[in-house]
C-alpha positions as a printed NumPy array, in Angstrom:
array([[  0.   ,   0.   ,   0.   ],
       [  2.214,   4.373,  -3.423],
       [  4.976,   6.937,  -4.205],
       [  2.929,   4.215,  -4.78 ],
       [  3.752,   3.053,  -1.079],
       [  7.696,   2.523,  -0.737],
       [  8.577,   5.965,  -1.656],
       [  5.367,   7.519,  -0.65 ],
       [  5.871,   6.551,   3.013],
       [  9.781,   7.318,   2.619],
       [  8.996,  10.742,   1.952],
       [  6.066,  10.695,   3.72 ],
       [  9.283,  12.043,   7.01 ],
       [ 11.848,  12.385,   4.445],
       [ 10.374,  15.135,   2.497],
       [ 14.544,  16.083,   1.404],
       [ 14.844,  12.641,  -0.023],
       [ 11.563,  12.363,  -1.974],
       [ 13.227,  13.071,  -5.274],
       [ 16.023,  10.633,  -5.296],
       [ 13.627,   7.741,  -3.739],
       [ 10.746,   9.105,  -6.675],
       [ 13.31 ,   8.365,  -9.566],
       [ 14.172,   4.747,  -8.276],
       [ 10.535,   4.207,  -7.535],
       [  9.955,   5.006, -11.601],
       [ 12.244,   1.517, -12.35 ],
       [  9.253,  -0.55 , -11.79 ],
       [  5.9  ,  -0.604, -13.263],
       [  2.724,  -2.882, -14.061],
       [  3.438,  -4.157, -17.684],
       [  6.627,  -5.443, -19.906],
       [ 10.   ,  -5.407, -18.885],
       [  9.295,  -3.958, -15.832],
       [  6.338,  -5.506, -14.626],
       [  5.511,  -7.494, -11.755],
       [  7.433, -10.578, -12.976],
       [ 10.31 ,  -8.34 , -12.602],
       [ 10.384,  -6.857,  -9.016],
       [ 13.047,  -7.521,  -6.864],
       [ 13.563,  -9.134,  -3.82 ],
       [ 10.863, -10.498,  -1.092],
       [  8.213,  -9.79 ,  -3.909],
       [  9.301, -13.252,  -5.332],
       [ 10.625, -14.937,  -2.15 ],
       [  8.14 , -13.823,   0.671],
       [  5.562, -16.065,   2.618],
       [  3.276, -12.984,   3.529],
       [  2.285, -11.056,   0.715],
       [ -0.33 ,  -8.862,  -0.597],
       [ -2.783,  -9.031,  -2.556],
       [ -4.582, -12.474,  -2.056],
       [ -7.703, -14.176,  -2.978],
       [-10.043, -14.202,  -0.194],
       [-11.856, -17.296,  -0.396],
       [-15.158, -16.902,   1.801],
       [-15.386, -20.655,   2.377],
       [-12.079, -21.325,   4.219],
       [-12.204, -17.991,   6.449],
       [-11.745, -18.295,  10.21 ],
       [-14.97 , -16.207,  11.944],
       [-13.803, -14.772,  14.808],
       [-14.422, -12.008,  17.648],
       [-12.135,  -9.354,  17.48 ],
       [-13.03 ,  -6.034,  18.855],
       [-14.792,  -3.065,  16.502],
       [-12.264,  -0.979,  14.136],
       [-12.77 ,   2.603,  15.315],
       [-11.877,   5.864,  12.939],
       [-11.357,   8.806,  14.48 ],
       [-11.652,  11.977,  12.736],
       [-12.652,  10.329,   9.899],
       [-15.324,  12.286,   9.935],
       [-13.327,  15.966,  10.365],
       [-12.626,  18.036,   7.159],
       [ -9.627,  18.568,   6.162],
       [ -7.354,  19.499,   3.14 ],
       [ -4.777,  17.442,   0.848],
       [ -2.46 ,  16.745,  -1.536],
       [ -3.692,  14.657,  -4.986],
       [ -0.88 ,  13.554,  -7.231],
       [ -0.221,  11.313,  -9.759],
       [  3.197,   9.815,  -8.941],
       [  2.644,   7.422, -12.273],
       [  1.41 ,   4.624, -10.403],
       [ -1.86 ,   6.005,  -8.657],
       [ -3.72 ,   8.361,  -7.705],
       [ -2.049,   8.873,  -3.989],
       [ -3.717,  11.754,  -1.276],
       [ -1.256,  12.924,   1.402],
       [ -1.663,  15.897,   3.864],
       [ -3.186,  14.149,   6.7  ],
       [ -0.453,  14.608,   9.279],
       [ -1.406,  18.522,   8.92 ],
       [ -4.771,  18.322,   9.679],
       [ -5.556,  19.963,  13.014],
       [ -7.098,  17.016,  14.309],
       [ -5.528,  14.159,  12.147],
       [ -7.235,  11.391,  11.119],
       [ -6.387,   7.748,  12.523],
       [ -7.49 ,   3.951,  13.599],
       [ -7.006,   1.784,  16.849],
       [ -8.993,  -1.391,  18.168],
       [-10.42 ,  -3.976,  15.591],
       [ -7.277,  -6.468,  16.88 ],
       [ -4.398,  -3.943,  15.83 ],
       [ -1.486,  -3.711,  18.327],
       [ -2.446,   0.691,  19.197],
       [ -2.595,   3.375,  17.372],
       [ -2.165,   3.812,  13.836],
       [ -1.991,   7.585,  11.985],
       [ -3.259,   7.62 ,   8.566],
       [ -0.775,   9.103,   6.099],
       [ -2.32 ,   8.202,   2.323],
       [ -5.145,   7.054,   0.582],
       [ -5.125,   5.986,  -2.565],
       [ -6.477,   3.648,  -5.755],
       [ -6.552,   0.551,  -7.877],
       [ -8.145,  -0.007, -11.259],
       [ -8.41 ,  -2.151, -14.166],
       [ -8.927,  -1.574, -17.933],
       [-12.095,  -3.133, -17.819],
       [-14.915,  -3.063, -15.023],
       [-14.834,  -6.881, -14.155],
       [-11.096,  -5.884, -12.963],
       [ -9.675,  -3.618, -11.304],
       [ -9.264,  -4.891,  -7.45 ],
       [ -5.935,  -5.772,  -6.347],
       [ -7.478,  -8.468,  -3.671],
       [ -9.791, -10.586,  -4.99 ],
       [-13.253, -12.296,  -3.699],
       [-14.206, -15.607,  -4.48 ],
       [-11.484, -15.31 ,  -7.461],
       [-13.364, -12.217,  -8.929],
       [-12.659,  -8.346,  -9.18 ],
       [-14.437,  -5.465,  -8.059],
       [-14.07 ,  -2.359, -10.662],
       [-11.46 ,  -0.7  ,  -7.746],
       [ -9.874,  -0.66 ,  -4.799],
       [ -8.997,   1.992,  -2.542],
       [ -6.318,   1.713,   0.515],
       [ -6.229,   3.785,   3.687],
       [ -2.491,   3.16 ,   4.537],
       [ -1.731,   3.645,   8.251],
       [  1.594,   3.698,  10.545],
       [  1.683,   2.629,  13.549],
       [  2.127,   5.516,  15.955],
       [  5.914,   6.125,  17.447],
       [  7.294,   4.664,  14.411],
       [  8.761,   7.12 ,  11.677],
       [  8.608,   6.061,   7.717],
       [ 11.963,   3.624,   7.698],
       [ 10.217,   2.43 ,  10.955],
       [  7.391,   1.146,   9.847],
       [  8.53 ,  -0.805,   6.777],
       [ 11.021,  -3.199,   9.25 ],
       [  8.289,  -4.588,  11.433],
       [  5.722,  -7.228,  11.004],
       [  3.127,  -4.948,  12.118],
       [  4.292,  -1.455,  11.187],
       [  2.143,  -0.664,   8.914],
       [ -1.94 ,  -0.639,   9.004],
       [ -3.478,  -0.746,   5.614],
       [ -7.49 ,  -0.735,   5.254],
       [ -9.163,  -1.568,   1.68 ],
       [-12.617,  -1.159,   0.422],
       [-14.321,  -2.484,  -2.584],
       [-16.126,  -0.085,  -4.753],
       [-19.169,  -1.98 ,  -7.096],
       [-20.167,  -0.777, -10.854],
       [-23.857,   1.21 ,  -9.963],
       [-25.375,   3.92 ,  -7.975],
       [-24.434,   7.904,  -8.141],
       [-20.838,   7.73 ,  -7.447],
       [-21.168,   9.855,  -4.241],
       [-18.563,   7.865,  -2.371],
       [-15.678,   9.732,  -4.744],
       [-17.654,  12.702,  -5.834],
       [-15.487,  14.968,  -3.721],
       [-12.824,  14.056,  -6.11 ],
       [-14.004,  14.234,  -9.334],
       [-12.625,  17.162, -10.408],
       [ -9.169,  16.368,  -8.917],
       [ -9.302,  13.638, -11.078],
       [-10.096,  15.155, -14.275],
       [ -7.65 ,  17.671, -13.563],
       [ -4.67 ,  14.903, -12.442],
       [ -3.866,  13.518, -15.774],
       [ -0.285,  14.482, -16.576],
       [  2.25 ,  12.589, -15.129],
       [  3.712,  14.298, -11.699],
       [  0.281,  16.515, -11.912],
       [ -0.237,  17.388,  -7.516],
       [ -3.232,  19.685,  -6.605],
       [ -4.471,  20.688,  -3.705],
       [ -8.583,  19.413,  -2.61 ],
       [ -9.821,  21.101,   0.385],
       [-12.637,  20.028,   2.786],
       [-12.297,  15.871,   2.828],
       [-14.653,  14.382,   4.097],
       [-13.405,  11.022,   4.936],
       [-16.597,   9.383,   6.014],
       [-17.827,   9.812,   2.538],
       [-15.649,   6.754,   1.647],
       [-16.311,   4.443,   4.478],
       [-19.52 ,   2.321,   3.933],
       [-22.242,   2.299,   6.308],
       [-20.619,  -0.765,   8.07 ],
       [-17.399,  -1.035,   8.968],
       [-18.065,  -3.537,  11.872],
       [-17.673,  -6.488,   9.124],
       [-13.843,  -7.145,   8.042],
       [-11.505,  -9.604,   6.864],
       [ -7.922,  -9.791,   8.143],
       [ -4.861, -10.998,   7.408],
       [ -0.721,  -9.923,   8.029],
       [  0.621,  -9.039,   4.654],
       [  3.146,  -7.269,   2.61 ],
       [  3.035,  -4.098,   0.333],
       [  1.622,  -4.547,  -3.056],
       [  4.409,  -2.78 ,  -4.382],
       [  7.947,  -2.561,  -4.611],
       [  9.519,  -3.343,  -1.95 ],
       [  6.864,  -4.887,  -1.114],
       [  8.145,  -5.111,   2.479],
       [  5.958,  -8.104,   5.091],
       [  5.188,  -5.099,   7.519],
       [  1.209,  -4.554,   6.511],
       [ -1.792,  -5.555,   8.514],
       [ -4.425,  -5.763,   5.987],
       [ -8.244,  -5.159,   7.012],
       [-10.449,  -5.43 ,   4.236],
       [-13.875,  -3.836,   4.753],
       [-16.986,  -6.44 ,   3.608],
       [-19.79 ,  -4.222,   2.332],
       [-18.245,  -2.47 ,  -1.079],
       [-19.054,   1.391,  -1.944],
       [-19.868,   2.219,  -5.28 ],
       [-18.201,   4.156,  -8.766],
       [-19.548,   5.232, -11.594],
       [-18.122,   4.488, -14.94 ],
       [-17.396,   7.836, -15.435],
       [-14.895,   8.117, -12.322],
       [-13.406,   4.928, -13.291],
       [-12.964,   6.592, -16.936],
       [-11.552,   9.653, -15.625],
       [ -8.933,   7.305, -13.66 ],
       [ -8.018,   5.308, -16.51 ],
       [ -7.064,   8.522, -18.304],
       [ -4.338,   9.789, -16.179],
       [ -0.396,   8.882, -17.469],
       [  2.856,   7.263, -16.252],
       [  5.596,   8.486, -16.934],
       [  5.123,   7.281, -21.043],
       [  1.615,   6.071, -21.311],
       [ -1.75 ,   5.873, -19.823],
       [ -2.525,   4.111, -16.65 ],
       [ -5.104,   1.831, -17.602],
       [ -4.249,  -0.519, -14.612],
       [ -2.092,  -0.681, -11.785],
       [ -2.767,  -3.862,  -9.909],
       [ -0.537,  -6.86 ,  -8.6  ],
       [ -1.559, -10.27 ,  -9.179],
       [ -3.144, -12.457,  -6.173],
       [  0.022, -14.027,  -4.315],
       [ -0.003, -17.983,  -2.654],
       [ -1.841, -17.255,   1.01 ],
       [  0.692, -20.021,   2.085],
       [  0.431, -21.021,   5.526],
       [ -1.648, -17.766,   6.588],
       [ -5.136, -17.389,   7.976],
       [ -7.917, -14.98 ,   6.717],
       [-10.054, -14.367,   9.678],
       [-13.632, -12.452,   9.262],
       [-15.24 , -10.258,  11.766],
       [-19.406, -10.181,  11.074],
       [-21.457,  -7.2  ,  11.695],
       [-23.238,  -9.164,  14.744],
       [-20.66 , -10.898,  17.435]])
């Protein structure tokens, strides 16, 4: 969890260093030469990575606590940019009453520092986790750090980093991302950053968020570091065609970015546990 997460959260402290660790981050993309079958490292020889196939009939249904967001539902300001992976938000360490997450099983407090979003060419893909084997249209990823720890931090322990996804479904008025429309439009061009005021991070949550898979994961990008703990919200919000359009028309750094997912890794010897709505 973008720039796209590596050198997003390395800057996200490092703000000096965020053009040296942008260029390397450019070495790696979704297609070709330089596409997922050619990312270094643990992204080949892991045990814990991300994204997986959630498979509803061999989850473990368990009590865990309720996931709690504070200030979600405070305004604030951001950052949009296309960093030529995604769509990435930053910002939210400057809010005056910064937005982050704590119970739901995680190990304390986690800040959010980015949000940002997955898509296909088509509408039956998209999603970078998968349900039953099949896509949603997109995903979107609240990435969290664990409070105390600072950007390097984070990426060097099994639970450093807190990473929430939602589902968005093809259908209904789009209201979820409406807020960012016209970012979006405007975000195109490679490197394009604009400033969106008065978030409203609620808008983006569905109406339940007491139902949630879990599972201890990696980033699904270079380096693709085993430091995530992944909560994936059940009930899916929903996109219009047009926003997914609009997505599908910003650039890389030499073409369009008509997708920017990771393939489904092995779940080896991991659990998926689910939370339901009613314990």
């Amino acid at each position: 969890m973008h720039a796209l997460l590596f050198a997003f959260l390395l800057g996200f402290l490092k703000r000096a260093d965020a053009s040296s660790a942008e260029r390397s981050d450019h070495a790696w993309g979704y297609d070709g030469a330089n596409g997922p079958d050619s990312w270094p490292a643990i992204c080949h020889t892991g045990r814990r990575q991300s994204p997986i196939d959630i498979n509803p009939a061999r989850v473990a249904v368990v009590n865990l606590p309720q996931l709690n967001f504070i200030n979600y539902d405070r305004m604030g300001n951001i950052l949009l940019t296309n960093n030529g992976h995604t769509v990435t938000t930053t910002g939210y360490d400057r809010w005056p009453n910064p937005p982050y997450i704590f119970g739901g099983g995680l190990d304390g407090k986690y800040n959010l520092v980015g949000l940002h979003f997955h898509w296909g060419d088509y509408d039956y893909q998209g999603s970078e986790h998968t349900f039953d084997s099949l896509h949603y249209p997109l995903e979107a990823h609240f990435v969290h750090q664990k409070d105390g720890l600072n950007a390097n931090q984070s990426l060097l322990v099994s639970n450093g980093m807190a990473v929430v996804s939602i589902f968005f479904k093809m259908g209904g008025d789009g209201n979820a991302l409406r807020q960012f429309e016209e970012a979006f439009r405007s975000s195109d061009p490679y490197e394009s950053a604009l400033n969106v005021s008065n978030i409203l991070l609620t808008e983006i949550l569905p109406a339940n968020t007491l139902s949630f898979y879990r599972y201890d994961g990696s980033l699904t990008t270079p380096g693709c570091n085993e430091a995530v703990v992944w909560t994936i919200l059940a009930e899916p919000m929903s996109v219009s065609e047009q926003q997914l359009n609009e997505l599908r028309e910003h650039f890389s750094s030499s073409e369009r970015l008509l997708h920017n997912t990771r393939p489904t890794q092995p779940l080896n010897e991991r659990r998926v546990l689910f939370r339901p709505s009613m314990i």
